[in-house]
Amino acid sequence: GKVPEYVIRLRAGETTPAPWVNILANEDFGTLVTEAGGGFTWSINSGENRITPWTNDPVSDRPVEAIFLRDEETVAVWSVTPSPVGRDADVEIRHGHGYTEWHRLSHGIAQEQWVCVAPNQPVKIVGLKLRNTTDRPRRLTATYYAEWLLGSLPSIARRHVTCRFDSADQTILATSPWNVDFAGHAAFLTSTWDAHSFTCDRQEFLGREADLAKPAALQRWGLSNSEAIGVDACGAYQVHINLSPGDETELSFVLGAARSEAEAIA
């Protein structure tokens, strides 16, 4: 029979009383996912080697990773997940054994987003399926944003992160020498599609207000392709999507960790 799923249907503006969580993990790597799209990712040790921070706030559930969709003509920005900018439309969330899915229809686009962790690799795969339900061509971008931590305490670990883009392998790489047990380890963000643009500069992406619901960089055309060191290091990987009327396309982002940059690229 069909594998049981926990299904949450939220109308526009609705929230669950508290975050509803799914934990997706293999032996060495995992992610915690909430119905709104919050949570965090870790490698080897969920307390000492968090790839992205755990906000541990049962009320605000502030996301530290998110996919943003943008209509390149109207400059409308939204997310398939309720958070950070997806509460304007109905959404169905499905927590299953080893995956979580979000389904919604808005801006003339039927959208499906899903997340899982590979069984034997230290990677989290976040898939997007988009279908143009309108009778005109559509131009979109999808941008995956990740706030790097590479440690346990944001106040200490984040200031030591170095982030760069490897153009040959179309991969954002983040490293930190600070975390003694995991020094030299590398986190990475890439996609099944080449980058249209990227940035590793958190202030560029979020802007002065640092509000994930209103990223400053998504009010402009493209990202600056900047690399970064220290407290303002992030990963933002943007791809360009063209959809003819009725067209459907699928792509994935991959967030992972490895013991070195060379292993990450491999």
CSV table of C-alpha atoms in Angstrom, one decimal:
chain,number,residue,atom,x,y,z
A,1,GLY,CA,0.0,0.0,0.0
A,2,LYS,CA,0.9,3.7,-0.1
A,3,VAL,CA,3.4,4.9,2.4
A,4,PRO,CA,1.6,7.0,5.1
A,5,GLU,CA,2.1,10.8,4.9
A,6,TYR,CA,1.2,13.5,7.4
A,7,VAL,CA,-0.7,16.1,5.3
A,8,ILE,CA,-1.1,19.8,6.3
A,9,ARG,CA,-3.3,22.0,4.2
A,10,LEU,CA,-2.9,25.8,4.9
A,11,ARG,CA,-5.1,28.4,3.4
A,12,ALA,CA,-3.5,31.8,2.5
A,13,GLY,CA,-2.5,33.5,5.7
A,14,GLU,CA,-2.9,30.4,7.9
A,15,THR,CA,-0.2,28.9,10.1
A,16,THR,CA,0.0,25.7,12.2
A,17,PRO,CA,-0.2,26.3,16.0
A,18,ALA,CA,3.5,25.5,16.3
A,19,PRO,CA,6.2,24.2,13.9
A,20,TRP,CA,5.5,20.7,12.6
A,21,VAL,CA,8.8,19.0,12.0
A,22,ASN,CA,10.2,16.2,9.9
A,23,ILE,CA,13.8,14.9,10.4
A,24,LEU,CA,15.5,13.6,7.3
A,25,ALA,CA,18.9,12.0,7.9
A,26,ASN,CA,21.4,9.2,7.1
A,27,GLU,CA,24.2,8.0,9.4
A,28,ASP,CA,26.4,11.1,8.8
A,29,PHE,CA,24.2,13.9,7.6
A,30,GLY,CA,20.8,15.3,8.1
A,31,THR,CA,18.3,18.1,8.0
A,32,LEU,CA,15.4,19.2,10.2
A,33,VAL,CA,12.5,20.6,8.1
A,34,THR,CA,9.4,22.4,9.3
A,35,GLU,CA,6.1,22.7,7.5
A,36,ALA,CA,6.8,26.4,6.8
A,37,GLY,CA,10.2,25.7,5.3
A,38,GLY,CA,12.3,26.3,8.4
A,39,GLY,CA,14.9,24.1,10.0
A,40,PHE,CA,18.6,23.6,9.6
A,41,THR,CA,21.2,21.2,8.2
A,42,TRP,CA,24.1,19.4,9.9
A,43,SER,CA,27.0,17.1,9.1
A,44,ILE,CA,28.4,14.3,11.4
A,45,ASN,CA,27.4,16.0,14.6
A,46,SER,CA,24.0,17.9,14.8
A,47,GLY,CA,25.2,20.0,17.8
A,48,GLU,CA,28.9,20.7,16.9
A,49,ASN,CA,28.9,20.9,13.1
A,50,ARG,CA,25.8,22.7,11.9
A,51,ILE,CA,26.1,23.6,8.3
A,52,THR,CA,23.4,26.2,8.7
A,53,PRO,CA,22.2,27.6,12.1
A,54,TRP,CA,19.4,26.2,14.3
A,55,THR,CA,17.3,29.1,15.5
A,56,ASN,CA,15.5,26.8,18.0
A,57,ASP,CA,12.5,29.2,18.3
A,58,PRO,CA,9.2,27.4,18.4
A,59,VAL,CA,7.3,30.6,17.7
A,60,SER,CA,9.1,32.5,14.9
A,61,ASP,CA,10.6,29.4,13.1
A,62,ARG,CA,13.0,31.8,11.2
A,63,PRO,CA,14.3,30.1,8.1
A,64,VAL,CA,18.1,29.9,7.5
A,65,GLU,CA,17.7,28.3,4.1
A,66,ALA,CA,15.1,29.2,1.4
A,67,ILE,CA,14.3,29.0,-2.3
A,68,PHE,CA,13.0,32.3,-3.8
A,69,LEU,CA,11.1,32.4,-7.1
A,70,ARG,CA,11.0,35.7,-9.0
A,71,ASP,CA,9.0,36.7,-12.1
A,72,GLU,CA,11.5,38.6,-14.2
A,73,GLU,CA,8.9,40.8,-15.8
A,74,THR,CA,6.8,41.9,-12.7
A,75,VAL,CA,9.6,41.5,-10.2
A,76,ALA,CA,7.2,39.6,-7.9
A,77,VAL,CA,9.1,37.5,-5.4
A,78,TRP,CA,7.7,34.5,-3.5
A,79,SER,CA,8.5,31.1,-2.1
A,80,VAL,CA,6.7,27.7,-2.6
A,81,THR,CA,7.1,27.2,1.2
A,82,PRO,CA,4.9,29.3,3.5
A,83,SER,CA,8.1,30.9,4.9
A,84,PRO,CA,9.7,33.3,4.1
A,85,VAL,CA,7.3,34.8,1.5
A,86,GLY,CA,4.7,32.1,0.7
A,87,ARG,CA,1.7,32.9,2.9
A,88,ASP,CA,-0.2,34.7,0.1
A,89,ALA,CA,-1.6,31.4,-1.4
A,90,ASP,CA,-2.9,28.0,-0.3
A,91,VAL,CA,-0.3,25.4,0.2
A,92,GLU,CA,-0.3,21.7,0.9
A,93,ILE,CA,2.6,20.2,2.9
A,94,ARG,CA,3.3,16.4,3.0
A,95,HIS,CA,5.7,15.0,5.6
A,96,GLY,CA,6.6,11.5,4.5
A,97,HIS,CA,9.1,8.9,5.5
A,98,GLY,CA,12.4,10.4,4.3
A,99,TYR,CA,10.9,13.4,2.4
A,100,THR,CA,8.8,16.5,2.7
A,101,GLU,CA,6.8,18.1,-0.2
A,102,TRP,CA,5.1,21.4,-0.7
A,103,HIS,CA,2.4,22.0,-3.4
A,104,ARG,CA,0.9,25.3,-4.5
A,105,LEU,CA,-0.5,27.3,-7.4
A,106,SER,CA,0.1,31.0,-7.6
A,107,HIS,CA,1.4,33.7,-10.1
A,108,GLY,CA,0.1,31.5,-12.9
A,109,ILE,CA,2.7,28.8,-12.0
A,110,ALA,CA,1.9,25.3,-10.6
A,111,GLN,CA,4.7,24.7,-8.1
A,112,GLU,CA,6.0,21.6,-6.3
A,113,GLN,CA,9.0,21.6,-4.0
A,114,TRP,CA,10.5,18.6,-2.2
A,115,VAL,CA,13.4,17.8,0.0
A,116,CYS,CA,15.2,14.6,0.9
A,117,VAL,CA,18.6,13.4,2.1
A,118,ALA,CA,20.5,10.9,0.0
A,119,PRO,CA,20.7,7.5,1.6
A,120,ASN,CA,24.6,7.1,1.4
A,121,GLN,CA,25.9,10.6,0.6
A,122,PRO,CA,26.3,13.7,2.8
A,123,VAL,CA,23.8,15.8,0.7
A,124,LYS,CA,20.4,17.3,0.9
A,125,ILE,CA,18.5,17.5,-2.4
A,126,VAL,CA,15.8,20.1,-2.8
A,127,GLY,CA,13.8,19.7,-6.0
A,128,LEU,CA,11.6,22.2,-7.8
A,129,LYS,CA,8.9,21.3,-10.4
A,130,LEU,CA,7.3,24.3,-12.1
A,131,ARG,CA,4.5,24.4,-14.8
A,132,ASN,CA,3.3,27.5,-16.6
A,133,THR,CA,-0.5,27.5,-16.4
A,134,THR,CA,-0.8,30.7,-18.4
A,135,ASP,CA,-1.0,31.2,-22.2
A,136,ARG,CA,2.1,33.4,-22.5
A,137,PRO,CA,5.9,32.7,-22.1
A,138,ARG,CA,7.2,33.2,-18.5
A,139,ARG,CA,10.7,34.2,-17.4
A,140,LEU,CA,11.6,33.3,-13.8
A,141,THR,CA,14.6,32.9,-11.6
A,142,ALA,CA,15.0,30.4,-8.7
A,143,THR,CA,17.5,31.4,-6.0
A,144,TYR,CA,18.6,29.1,-3.2
A,145,TYR,CA,19.8,31.0,-0.1
A,146,ALA,CA,21.8,29.4,2.7
A,147,GLU,CA,23.2,31.1,5.9
A,148,TRP,CA,26.5,29.4,6.7
A,149,LEU,CA,27.5,28.4,10.2
A,150,LEU,CA,30.0,25.5,10.1
A,151,GLY,CA,30.0,25.1,13.8
A,152,SER,CA,27.8,25.3,16.9
A,153,LEU,CA,27.6,28.9,18.1
A,154,PRO,CA,26.7,31.6,15.6
A,155,SER,CA,28.4,34.3,17.6
A,156,ILE,CA,31.8,32.5,17.3
A,157,ALA,CA,31.6,30.2,14.2
A,158,ARG,CA,30.2,32.6,11.6
A,159,ARG,CA,32.9,35.1,11.7
A,160,HIS,CA,35.5,32.5,10.5
A,161,VAL,CA,33.7,31.3,7.4
A,162,THR,CA,35.3,31.8,4.0
A,163,CYS,CA,33.0,31.3,1.0
A,164,ARG,CA,34.0,31.2,-2.7
A,165,PHE,CA,32.6,30.0,-6.1
A,166,ASP,CA,34.2,27.3,-8.1
A,167,SER,CA,33.3,28.2,-11.7
A,168,ALA,CA,34.5,25.0,-13.3
A,169,ASP,CA,32.2,22.9,-11.1
A,170,GLN,CA,29.5,25.6,-10.7
A,171,THR,CA,29.6,25.2,-6.9
A,172,ILE,CA,29.6,27.5,-3.9
A,173,LEU,CA,32.2,26.3,-1.3
A,174,ALA,CA,32.3,27.3,2.3
A,175,THR,CA,35.1,26.5,4.8
A,176,SER,CA,36.1,27.4,8.3
A,177,PRO,CA,39.4,26.7,10.2
A,178,TRP,CA,37.8,27.5,13.5
A,179,ASN,CA,36.0,24.3,14.4
A,180,VAL,CA,38.9,22.1,15.5
A,181,ASP,CA,37.2,18.7,15.0
A,182,PHE,CA,36.0,19.6,11.6
A,183,ALA,CA,38.7,22.1,10.4
A,184,GLY,CA,39.2,21.9,6.6
A,185,HIS,CA,35.7,20.4,6.1
A,186,ALA,CA,33.8,22.1,3.3
A,187,ALA,CA,30.1,22.8,2.9
A,188,PHE,CA,28.8,23.3,-0.7
A,189,LEU,CA,25.8,24.5,-2.6
A,190,THR,CA,25.2,23.6,-6.2
A,191,SER,CA,22.4,22.8,-8.7
A,192,THR,CA,21.6,20.5,-11.6
A,193,TRP,CA,21.5,23.7,-13.6
A,194,ASP,CA,24.5,26.1,-14.1
A,195,ALA,CA,24.4,29.4,-12.1
A,196,HIS,CA,22.9,32.4,-13.8
A,197,SER,CA,24.6,34.4,-11.0
A,198,PHE,CA,25.6,33.9,-7.4
A,199,THR,CA,26.7,35.8,-4.3
A,200,CYS,CA,28.5,34.8,-1.1
A,201,ASP,CA,27.8,38.2,0.5
A,202,ARG,CA,24.9,38.1,3.0
A,203,GLN,CA,24.6,41.8,3.3
A,204,GLU,CA,24.3,42.2,-0.5
A,205,PHE,CA,21.6,39.5,-0.6
A,206,LEU,CA,19.5,40.5,2.4
A,207,GLY,CA,20.2,44.3,2.5
A,208,ARG,CA,20.6,46.5,5.6
A,209,GLU,CA,17.4,45.3,7.2
A,210,ALA,CA,18.5,41.7,6.9
A,211,ASP,CA,14.9,40.6,6.4
A,212,LEU,CA,14.7,37.2,4.6
A,213,ALA,CA,11.1,38.1,3.6
A,214,LYS,CA,12.4,41.1,1.6
A,215,PRO,CA,15.9,40.2,0.1
A,216,ALA,CA,17.4,43.4,-1.3
A,217,ALA,CA,19.2,41.5,-4.1
A,218,LEU,CA,16.0,40.2,-5.5
A,219,GLN,CA,14.8,43.8,-6.2
A,220,ARG,CA,17.7,44.0,-8.7
A,221,TRP,CA,18.7,42.2,-11.9
A,222,GLY,CA,21.0,39.3,-11.0
A,223,LEU,CA,23.5,38.8,-8.2
A,224,SER,CA,27.0,40.4,-8.1
A,225,ASN,CA,29.1,37.2,-8.2
A,226,SER,CA,30.9,38.3,-5.0
A,227,GLU,CA,32.9,36.0,-2.7
A,228,ALA,CA,33.0,36.7,1.1
A,229,ILE,CA,34.8,36.1,4.3
A,230,GLY,CA,33.5,36.3,7.9
A,231,VAL,CA,30.2,37.1,9.5
A,232,ASP,CA,28.5,38.1,6.3
A,233,ALA,CA,29.3,34.9,4.3
A,234,CYS,CA,26.3,33.2,2.8
A,235,GLY,CA,25.5,31.1,-0.3
A,236,ALA,CA,23.0,32.3,-2.8
A,237,TYR,CA,22.8,30.4,-6.1
A,238,GLN,CA,20.5,31.7,-8.8
A,239,VAL,CA,19.3,29.9,-12.0
A,240,HIS,CA,17.3,31.3,-14.9
A,241,ILE,CA,14.1,29.5,-16.0
A,242,ASN,CA,12.1,30.0,-19.3
A,243,LEU,CA,8.7,28.4,-19.6
A,244,SER,CA,6.6,28.4,-22.7
A,245,PRO,CA,2.8,28.3,-22.2
A,246,GLY,CA,1.9,24.9,-20.7
A,247,ASP,CA,5.6,24.0,-20.3
A,248,GLU,CA,6.9,22.1,-17.2
A,249,THR,CA,10.5,22.0,-16.0
A,250,GLU,CA,12.3,20.4,-13.1
A,251,LEU,CA,15.6,21.2,-11.4
A,252,SER,CA,17.3,20.4,-8.1
A,253,PHE,CA,19.6,22.3,-5.7
A,254,VAL,CA,22.1,20.3,-3.7
A,255,LEU,CA,23.4,21.3,-0.2
A,256,GLY,CA,26.1,19.1,1.2
A,257,ALA,CA,29.3,18.7,3.3
A,258,ALA,CA,32.6,16.9,2.8
A,259,ARG,CA,36.0,16.5,4.6
A,260,SER,CA,37.7,18.8,2.1
A,261,GLU,CA,37.0,21.1,-0.8
A,262,ALA,CA,38.3,18.5,-3.2
A,263,GLU,CA,35.9,15.9,-1.8
A,264,ALA,CA,33.1,18.4,-2.0
A,265,ILE,CA,33.7,19.0,-5.7
A,266,ALA,CA,34.0,15.2,-6.3
